[in-house]
CSV table of C-alpha atoms in Angstrom, one decimal:
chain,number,residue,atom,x,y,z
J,1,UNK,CA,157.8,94.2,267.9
J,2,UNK,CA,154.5,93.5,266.4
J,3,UNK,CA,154.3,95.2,263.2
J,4,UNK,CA,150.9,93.8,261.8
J,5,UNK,CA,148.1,91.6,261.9
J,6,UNK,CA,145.0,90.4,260.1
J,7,UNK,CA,144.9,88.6,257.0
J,8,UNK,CA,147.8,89.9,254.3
J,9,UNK,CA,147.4,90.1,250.6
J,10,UNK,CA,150.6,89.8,248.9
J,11,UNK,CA,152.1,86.8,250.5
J,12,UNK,CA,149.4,84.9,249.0
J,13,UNK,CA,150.5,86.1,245.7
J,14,UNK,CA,153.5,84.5,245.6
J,15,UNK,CA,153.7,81.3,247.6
J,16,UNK,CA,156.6,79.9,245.8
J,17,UNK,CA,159.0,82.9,247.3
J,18,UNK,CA,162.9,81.6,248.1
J,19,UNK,CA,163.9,80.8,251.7
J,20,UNK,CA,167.6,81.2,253.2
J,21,UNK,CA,169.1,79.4,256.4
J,22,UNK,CA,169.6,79.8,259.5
J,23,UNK,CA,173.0,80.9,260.4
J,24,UNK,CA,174.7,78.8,262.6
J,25,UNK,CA,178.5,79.5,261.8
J,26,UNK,CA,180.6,82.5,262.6
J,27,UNK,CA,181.2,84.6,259.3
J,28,UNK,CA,183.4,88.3,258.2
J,29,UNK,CA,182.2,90.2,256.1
J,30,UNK,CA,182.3,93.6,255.0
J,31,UNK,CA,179.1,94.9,254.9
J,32,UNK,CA,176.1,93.5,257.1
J,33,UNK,CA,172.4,94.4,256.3
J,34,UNK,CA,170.6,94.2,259.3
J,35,UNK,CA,166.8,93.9,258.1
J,36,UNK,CA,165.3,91.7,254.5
J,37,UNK,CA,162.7,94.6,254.2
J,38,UNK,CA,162.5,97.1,250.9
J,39,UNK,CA,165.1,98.9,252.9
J,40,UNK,CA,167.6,95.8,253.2
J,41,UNK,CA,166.9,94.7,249.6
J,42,UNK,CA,167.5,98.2,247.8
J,43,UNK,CA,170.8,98.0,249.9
J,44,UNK,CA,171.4,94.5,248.8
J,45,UNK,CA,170.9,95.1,245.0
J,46,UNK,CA,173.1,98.6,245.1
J,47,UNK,CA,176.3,97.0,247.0
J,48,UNK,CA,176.3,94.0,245.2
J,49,UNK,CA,176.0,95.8,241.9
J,50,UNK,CA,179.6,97.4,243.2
J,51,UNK,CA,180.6,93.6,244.3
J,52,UNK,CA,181.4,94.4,248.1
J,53,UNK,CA,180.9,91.3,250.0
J,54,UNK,CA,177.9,91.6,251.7
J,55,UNK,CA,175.7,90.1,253.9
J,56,UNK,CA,172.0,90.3,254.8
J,57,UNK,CA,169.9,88.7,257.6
J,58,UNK,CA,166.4,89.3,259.4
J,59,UNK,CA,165.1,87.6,262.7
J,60,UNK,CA,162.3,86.9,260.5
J,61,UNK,CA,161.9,85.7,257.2
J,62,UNK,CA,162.3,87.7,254.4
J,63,UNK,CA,159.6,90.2,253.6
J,64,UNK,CA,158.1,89.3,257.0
J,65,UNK,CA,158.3,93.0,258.9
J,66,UNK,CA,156.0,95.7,257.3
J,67,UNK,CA,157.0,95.4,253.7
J,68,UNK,CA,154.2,92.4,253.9
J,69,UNK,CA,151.6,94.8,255.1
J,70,UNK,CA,152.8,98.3,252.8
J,71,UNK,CA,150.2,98.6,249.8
J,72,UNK,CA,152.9,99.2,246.7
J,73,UNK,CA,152.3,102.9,245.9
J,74,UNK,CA,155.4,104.7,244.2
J,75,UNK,CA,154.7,108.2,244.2
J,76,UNK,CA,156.9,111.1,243.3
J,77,UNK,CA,154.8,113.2,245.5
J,78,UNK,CA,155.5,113.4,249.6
J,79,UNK,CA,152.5,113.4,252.6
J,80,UNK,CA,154.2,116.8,252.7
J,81,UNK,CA,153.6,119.1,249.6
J,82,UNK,CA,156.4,120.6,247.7
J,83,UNK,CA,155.6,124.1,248.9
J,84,UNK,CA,155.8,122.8,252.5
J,85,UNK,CA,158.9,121.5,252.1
J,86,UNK,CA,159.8,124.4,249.9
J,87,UNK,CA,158.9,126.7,253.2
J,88,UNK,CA,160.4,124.2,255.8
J,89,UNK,CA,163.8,123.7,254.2
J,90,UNK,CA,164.2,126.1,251.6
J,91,UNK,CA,163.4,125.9,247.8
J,92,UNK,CA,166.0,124.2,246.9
J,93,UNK,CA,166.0,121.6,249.1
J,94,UNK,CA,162.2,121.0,248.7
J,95,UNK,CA,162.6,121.0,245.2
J,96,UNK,CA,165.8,118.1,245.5
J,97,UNK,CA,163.2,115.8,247.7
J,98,UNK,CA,160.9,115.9,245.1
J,99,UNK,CA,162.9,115.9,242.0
J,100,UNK,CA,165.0,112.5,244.1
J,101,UNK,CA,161.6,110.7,244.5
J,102,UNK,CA,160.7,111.2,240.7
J,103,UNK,CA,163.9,109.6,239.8
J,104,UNK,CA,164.0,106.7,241.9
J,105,UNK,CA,160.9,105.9,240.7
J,106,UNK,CA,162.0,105.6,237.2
J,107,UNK,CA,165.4,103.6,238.6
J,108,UNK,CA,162.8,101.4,240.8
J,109,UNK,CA,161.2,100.7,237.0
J,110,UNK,CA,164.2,99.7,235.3
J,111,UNK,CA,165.6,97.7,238.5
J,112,UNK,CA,162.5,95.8,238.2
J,113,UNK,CA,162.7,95.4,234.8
J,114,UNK,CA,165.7,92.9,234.6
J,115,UNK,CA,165.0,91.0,238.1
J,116,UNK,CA,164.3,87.4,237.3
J,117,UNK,CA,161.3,87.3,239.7
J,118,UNK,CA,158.5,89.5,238.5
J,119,UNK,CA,157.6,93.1,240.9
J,120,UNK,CA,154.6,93.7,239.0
J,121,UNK,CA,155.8,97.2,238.4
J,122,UNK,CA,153.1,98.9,236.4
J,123,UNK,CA,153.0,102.5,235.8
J,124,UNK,CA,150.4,104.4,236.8
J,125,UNK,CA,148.8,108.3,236.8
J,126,UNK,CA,147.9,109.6,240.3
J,127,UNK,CA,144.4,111.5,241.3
J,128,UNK,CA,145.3,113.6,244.1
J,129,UNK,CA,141.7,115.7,245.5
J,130,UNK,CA,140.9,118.4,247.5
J,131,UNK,CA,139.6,116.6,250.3
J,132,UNK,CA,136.8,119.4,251.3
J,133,UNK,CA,136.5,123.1,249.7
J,134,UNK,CA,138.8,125.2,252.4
J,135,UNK,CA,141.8,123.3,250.6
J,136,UNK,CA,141.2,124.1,247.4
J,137,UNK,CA,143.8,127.1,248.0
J,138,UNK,CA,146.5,125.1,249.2
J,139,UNK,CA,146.1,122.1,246.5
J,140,UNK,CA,146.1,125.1,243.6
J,141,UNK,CA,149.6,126.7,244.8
J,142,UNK,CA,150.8,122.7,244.9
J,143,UNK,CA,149.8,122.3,241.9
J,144,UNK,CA,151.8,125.8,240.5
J,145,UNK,CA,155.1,124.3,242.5
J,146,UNK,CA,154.7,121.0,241.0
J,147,UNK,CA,154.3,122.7,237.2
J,148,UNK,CA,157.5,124.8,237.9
J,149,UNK,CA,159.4,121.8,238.8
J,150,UNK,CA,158.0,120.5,235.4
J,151,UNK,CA,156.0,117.4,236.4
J,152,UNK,CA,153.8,115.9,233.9
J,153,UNK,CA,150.2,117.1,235.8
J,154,UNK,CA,147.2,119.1,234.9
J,155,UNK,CA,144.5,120.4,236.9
J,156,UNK,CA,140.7,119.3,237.1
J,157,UNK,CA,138.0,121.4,238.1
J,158,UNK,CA,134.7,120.4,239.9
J,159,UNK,CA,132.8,119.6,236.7
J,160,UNK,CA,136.0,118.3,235.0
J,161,UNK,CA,136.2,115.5,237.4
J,162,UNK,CA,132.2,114.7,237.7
J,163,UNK,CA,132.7,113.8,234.0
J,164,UNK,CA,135.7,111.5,234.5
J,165,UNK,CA,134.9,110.4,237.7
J,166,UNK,CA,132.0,108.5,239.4
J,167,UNK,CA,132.4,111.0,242.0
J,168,UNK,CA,132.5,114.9,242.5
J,169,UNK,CA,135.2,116.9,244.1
J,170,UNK,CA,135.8,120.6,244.3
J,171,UNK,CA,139.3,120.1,242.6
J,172,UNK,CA,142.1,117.8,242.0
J,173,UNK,CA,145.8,117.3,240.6
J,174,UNK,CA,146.0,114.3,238.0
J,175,UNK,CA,149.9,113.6,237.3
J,176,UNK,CA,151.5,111.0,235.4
J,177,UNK,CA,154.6,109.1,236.2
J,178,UNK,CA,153.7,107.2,239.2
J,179,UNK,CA,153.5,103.7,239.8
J,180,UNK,CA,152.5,100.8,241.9
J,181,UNK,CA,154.2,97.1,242.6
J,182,UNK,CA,153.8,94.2,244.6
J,183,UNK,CA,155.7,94.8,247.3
J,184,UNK,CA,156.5,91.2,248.5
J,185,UNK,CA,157.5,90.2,245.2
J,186,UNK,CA,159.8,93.3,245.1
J,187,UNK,CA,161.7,92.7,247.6
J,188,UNK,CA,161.6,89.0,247.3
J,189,UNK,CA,163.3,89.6,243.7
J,190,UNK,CA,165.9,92.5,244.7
J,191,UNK,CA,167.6,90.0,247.5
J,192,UNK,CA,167.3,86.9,245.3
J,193,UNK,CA,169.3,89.0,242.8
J,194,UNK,CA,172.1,90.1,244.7
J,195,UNK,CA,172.0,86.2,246.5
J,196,UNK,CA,172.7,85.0,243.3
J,197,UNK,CA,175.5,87.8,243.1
J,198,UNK,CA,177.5,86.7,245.8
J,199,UNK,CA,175.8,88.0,248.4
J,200,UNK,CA,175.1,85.7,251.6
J,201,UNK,CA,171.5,85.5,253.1
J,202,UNK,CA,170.2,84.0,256.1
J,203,UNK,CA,166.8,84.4,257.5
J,204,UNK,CA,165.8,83.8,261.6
J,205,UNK,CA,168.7,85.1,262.5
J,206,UNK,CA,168.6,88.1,265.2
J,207,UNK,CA,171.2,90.3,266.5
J,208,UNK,CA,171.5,90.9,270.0
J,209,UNK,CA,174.1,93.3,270.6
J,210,UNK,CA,177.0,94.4,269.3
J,211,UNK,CA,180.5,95.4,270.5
J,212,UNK,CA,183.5,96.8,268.7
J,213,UNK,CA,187.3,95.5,268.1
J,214,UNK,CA,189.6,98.2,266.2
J,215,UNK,CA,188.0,99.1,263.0
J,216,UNK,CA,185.6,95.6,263.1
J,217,UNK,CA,182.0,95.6,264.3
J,218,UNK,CA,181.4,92.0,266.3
J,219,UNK,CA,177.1,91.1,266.1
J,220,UNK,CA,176.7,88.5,268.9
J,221,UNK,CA,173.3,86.5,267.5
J,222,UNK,CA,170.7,85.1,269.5
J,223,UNK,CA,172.1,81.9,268.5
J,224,UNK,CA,175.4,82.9,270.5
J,225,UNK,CA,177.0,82.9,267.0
J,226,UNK,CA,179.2,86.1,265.7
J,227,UNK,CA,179.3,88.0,262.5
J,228,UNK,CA,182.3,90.7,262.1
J,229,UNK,CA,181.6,93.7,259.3
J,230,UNK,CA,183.8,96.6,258.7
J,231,UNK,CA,180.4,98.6,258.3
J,232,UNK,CA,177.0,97.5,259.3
J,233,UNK,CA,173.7,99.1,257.7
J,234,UNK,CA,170.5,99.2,260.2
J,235,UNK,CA,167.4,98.6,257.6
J,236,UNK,CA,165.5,97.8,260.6
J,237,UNK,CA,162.5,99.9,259.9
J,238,UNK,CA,159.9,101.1,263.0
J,239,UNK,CA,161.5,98.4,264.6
J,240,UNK,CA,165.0,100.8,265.0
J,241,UNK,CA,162.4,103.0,267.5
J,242,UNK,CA,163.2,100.0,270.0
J,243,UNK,CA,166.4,100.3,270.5
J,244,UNK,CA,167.7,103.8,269.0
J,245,UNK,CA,165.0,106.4,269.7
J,246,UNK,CA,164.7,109.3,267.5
J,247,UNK,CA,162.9,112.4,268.5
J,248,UNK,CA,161.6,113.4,264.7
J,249,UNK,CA,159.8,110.1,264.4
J,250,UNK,CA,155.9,109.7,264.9
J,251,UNK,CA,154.7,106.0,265.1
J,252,UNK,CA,151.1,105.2,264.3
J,253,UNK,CA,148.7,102.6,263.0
J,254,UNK,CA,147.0,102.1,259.6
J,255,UNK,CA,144.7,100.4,258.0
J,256,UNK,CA,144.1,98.4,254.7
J,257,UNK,CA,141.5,95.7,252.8
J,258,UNK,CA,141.9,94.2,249.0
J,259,UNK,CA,138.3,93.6,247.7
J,260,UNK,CA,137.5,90.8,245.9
J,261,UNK,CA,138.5,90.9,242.2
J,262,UNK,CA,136.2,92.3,240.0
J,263,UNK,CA,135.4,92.3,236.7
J,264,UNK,CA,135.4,96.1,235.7
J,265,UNK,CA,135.8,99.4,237.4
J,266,UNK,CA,133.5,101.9,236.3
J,267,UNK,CA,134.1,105.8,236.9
J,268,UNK,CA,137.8,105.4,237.3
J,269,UNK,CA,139.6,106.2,234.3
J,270,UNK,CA,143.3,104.2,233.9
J,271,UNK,CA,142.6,102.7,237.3
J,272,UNK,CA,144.6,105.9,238.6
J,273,UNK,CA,146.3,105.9,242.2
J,274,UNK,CA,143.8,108.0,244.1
J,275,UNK,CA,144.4,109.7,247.7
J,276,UNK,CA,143.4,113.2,248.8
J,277,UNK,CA,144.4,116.4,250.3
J,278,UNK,CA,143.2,115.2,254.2
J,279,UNK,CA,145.2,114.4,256.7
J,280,UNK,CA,145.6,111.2,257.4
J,281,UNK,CA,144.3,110.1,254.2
J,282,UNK,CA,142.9,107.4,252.2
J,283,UNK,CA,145.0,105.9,249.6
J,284,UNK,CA,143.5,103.8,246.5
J,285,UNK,CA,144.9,101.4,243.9
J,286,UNK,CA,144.1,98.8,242.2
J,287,UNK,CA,146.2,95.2,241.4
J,288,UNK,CA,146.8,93.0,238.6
J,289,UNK,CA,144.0,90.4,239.7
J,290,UNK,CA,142.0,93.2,239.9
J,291,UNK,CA,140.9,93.6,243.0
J,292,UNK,CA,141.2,97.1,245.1
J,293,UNK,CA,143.6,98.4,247.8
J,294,UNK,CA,142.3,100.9,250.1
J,295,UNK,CA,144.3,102.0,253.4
J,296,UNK,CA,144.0,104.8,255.4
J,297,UNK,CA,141.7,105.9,258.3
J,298,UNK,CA,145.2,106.2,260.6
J,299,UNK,CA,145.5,106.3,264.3
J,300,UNK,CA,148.2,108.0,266.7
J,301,UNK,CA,148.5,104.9,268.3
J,302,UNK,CA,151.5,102.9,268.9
J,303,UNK,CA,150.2,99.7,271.0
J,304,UNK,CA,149.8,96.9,269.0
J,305,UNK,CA,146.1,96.2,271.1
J,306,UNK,CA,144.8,99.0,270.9
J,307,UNK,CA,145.4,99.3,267.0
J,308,UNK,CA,144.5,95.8,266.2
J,309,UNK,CA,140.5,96.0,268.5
J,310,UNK,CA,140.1,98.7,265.7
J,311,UNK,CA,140.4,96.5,262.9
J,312,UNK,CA,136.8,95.4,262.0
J,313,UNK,CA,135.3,99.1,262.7
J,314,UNK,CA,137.9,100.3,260.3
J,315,UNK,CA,137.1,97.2,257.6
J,316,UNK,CA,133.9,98.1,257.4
J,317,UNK,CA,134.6,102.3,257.1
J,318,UNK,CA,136.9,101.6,254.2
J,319,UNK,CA,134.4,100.0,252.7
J,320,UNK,CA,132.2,102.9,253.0
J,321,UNK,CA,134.4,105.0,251.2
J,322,UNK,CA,135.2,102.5,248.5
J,323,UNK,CA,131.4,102.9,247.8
J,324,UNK,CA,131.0,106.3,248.3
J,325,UNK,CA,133.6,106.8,245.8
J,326,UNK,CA,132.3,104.3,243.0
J,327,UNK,CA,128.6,103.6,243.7
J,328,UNK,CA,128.5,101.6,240.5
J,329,UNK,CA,131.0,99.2,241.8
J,330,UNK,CA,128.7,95.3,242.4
J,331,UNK,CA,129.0,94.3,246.0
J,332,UNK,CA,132.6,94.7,247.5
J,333,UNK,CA,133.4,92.1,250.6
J,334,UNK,CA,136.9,92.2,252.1
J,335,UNK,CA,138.8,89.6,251.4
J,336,UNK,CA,142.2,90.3,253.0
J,337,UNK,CA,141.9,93.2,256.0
J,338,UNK,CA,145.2,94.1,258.1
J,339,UNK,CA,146.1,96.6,260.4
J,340,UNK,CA,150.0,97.5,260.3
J,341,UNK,CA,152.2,99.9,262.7
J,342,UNK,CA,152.9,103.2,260.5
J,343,UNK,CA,155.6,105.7,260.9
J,344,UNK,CA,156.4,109.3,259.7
J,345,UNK,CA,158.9,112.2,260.9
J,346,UNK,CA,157.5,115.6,262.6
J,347,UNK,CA,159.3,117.4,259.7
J,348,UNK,CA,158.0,115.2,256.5
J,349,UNK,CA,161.6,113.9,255.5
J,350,UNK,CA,163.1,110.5,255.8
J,351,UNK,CA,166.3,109.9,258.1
J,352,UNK,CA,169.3,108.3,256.6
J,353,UNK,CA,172.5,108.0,257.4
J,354,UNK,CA,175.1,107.6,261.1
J,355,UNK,CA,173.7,107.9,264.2
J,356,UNK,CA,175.8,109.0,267.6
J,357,UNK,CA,176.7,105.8,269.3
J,358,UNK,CA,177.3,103.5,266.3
J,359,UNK,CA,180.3,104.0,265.0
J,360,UNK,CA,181.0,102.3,261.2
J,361,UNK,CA,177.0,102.3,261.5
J,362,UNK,CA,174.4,103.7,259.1
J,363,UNK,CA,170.5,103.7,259.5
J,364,UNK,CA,167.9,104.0,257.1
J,365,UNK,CA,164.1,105.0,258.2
J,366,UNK,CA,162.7,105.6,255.5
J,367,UNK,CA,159.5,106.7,257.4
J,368,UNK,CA,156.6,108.3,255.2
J,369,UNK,CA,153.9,107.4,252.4
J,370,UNK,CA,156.6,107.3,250.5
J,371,UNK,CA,158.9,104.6,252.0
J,372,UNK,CA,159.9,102.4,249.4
J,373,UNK,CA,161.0,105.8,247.2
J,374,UNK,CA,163.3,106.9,250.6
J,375,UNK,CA,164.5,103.8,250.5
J,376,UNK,CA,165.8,103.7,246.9
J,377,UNK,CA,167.3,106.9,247.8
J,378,UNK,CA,168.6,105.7,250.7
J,379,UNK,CA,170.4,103.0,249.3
J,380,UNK,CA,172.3,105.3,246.8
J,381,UNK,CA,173.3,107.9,249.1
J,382,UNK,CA,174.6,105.2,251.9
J,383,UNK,CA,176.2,103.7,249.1
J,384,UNK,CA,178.0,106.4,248.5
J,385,UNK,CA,179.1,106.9,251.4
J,386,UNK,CA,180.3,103.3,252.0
J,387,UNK,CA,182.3,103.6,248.6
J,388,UNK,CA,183.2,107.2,248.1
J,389,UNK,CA,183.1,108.7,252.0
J,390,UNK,CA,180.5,111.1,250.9
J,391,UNK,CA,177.2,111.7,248.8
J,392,UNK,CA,175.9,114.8,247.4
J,393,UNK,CA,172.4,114.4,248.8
J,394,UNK,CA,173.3,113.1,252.1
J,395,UNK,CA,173.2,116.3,254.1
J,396,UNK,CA,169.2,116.4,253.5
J,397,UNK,CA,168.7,113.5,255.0
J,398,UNK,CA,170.8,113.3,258.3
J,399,UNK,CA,169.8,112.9,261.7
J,400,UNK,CA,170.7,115.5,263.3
J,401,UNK,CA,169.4,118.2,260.5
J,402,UNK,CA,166.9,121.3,262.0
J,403,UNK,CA,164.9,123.9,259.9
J,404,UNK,CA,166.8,126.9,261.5
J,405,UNK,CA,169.9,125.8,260.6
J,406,UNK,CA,169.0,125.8,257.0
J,407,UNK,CA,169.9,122.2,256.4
């Protein structure tokens, strides 16, 4: 599947990264990751931490899927507010999607900490704007649900913000507690961890089918090689869409650019996440080396052609709104411009867990904004499941969950 193209940032901010081999004997095992993406390295560093003899491979490199093209936001917030998930799912459960994300962003934080190779994991507070007047009402009531939930947020008026800001909007939400990362890096350090932990990697190495012998799952590889697991974990990403169609998914395209760095960054207070209350929406962050991220400007579609003769039309609108934004800014150029396949789910929650037709078999689509926070959840709960037979949260997340049913 083609997941990106154009020219990626982060790979060019870490050169040095670690390679695996090929594999090119038959192996056992008891549990096989299937995908070296944030998915497959959360996985990774959570089974090996409970020593279960593990293996990961990816039929590309490592990092090489969309994990290369994702722009390192770690928000606590959903594309879906809390009072919408409030109304789809109940309070409760809204409540426990939110209250998961803010904690796995403080366990992605002290993960990261003590990794040998460096995430780049910098905290950061989050501007979140009313995109045009008319949702001024909805962003309000977020804003009550998110106080009543007790995140660390206040709310800026029109004039607040003009004096913060080198821009005006009719209202926004400013929360602390976020974060952003190099996501390369990240996932890059998580499998290099549990690697040196025991676990066995091997990069270029694809699975193409599979077939089942008592309690054993058999992966026959491209390279007419085998690899037997008790249990298997697909961290396959959009790429799962391929193969094992799943009618709450929505695939799309997005689009990103890094600036040039820059020597200062005038009007923007902290150098604060920034997206806004539109849908799709633009998303804005800064990096170390100081240049800026900006993605956004989505599309509904799903072929690789269409999405990638957008690319230069959308460069040069992101632009646009980088200088819309901060007019003081000197003269951006893009240096790094990508276009990337982009999925979500119809109801605004991630998917984890079995599927029908894999038996011993768990998926993890951790489709949303918010991906690599699903993903960190993801790897607990399917831990837990792995280990214990069960996880508290895991009934949120499943596959076959509906709003009438109340789960």
């Amino acid at each position: 599947m083609d997941l990106h193209t154009g020219s990626l940032l982060w790979p060019n901010t870490f050169p040095e990264f670690p390679v695996y081999p090929v594999l090119e004997s038959d192996i056992e095992c008891e549990v096989l990751i299937i995908g070296g993406g944030s998915a497959g390295a959360l996985m990774a560093y959570e089974l090996t931490q409970h020593g279960v003899d593990t293996v990961l491979i990816d039929k590309r490199n490592i990092s090489g899927g969309t994990s290369c093209a994702n722009t390192g936001l770690l928000q606590f917030a959903s594309d879906k507010h809390l009072t919408a998930c409030m109304h789809t799912y109940g309070v409760d459960k809204g409540i426990r999607l939110y209250q998961l994300c803010k904690d796995a962003i403080n366990e992605l934080e002290q993960i990261t900490s003590m990794l040998e190779i460096d995430s780049k994991f910098v905290r950061r507070s989050s501007l979140y704007f009313s995109s045009c007047q008319e949702h001024l009402p909805l962003l309000k009531a977020e804003f009550a649900a998110l106080i009543e939930l007790g995140i660390d947020a206040i709310y800026l008026e029109e004039e607040q913000i003009s004096k913060l800001y080198s821009f005006r909007k009719s209202g926004a939400i400013l929360s602390n507690n976020d974060a952003e990362v190099n996501p390369f890096r990240m996932v890059h350090a998580l499998i290099h961890h549990a690697n040196q932990k025991g676990m066995r990697v091997y990069e270029q190495t694809e699975v193409l089918r599979q077939s089942y012998k008592q309690n054993t799952i058999i992966f026959h590889l491209k390279n007419q090689r085998t690899i037997r697991a008790r249990k298997a974990i697909f961290a396959t990403g959009y790429e799962t869409q391929s193969f094992k169609k799943n009618p709450n998914a929505v695939m799309s395209s997005s689009y990103v650019l890094a600036t040039q760095p820059l020597s200062e960054f005038p009007g923007w207070p902290d150098r604060c996440l920034i997206w806004e209350t539109a849908r799709p929406y633009l998303y804005i962050r800064t990096t170390l080396d100081n240049r800026i991220i900006i993605g956004g400007l989505d599309e509904a579609t799903k072929i690789p052609a269409e999405r990638d003769a957008r690319l230069l039309h959308k460069k040069d609108l992101l632009l646009l709104e980088i200088q819309k934004l901060f007019p003081g800014l000197p003269a951006l150029k893009a240096e790094h411009y990508w276009a990337a396949t982009f999925g979500g789910t119809h109801d605004g929650f991630p998917m984890f867990g079995p599927q029908a037709g894999y038996p011993h078999c768990y998926f993890i689509l951790g489709y949303g904004g918010n991906g690599t926070v699903y993903n960190k959840i993801a790897a607990k709960i399917i831990a837990g499941l792995i280990l214990n037979g069960s996880h508290p949260d895991a009934e949120l997340f499943r596959f076959d969950r509906s709003p009438s049913s109340g789960v």
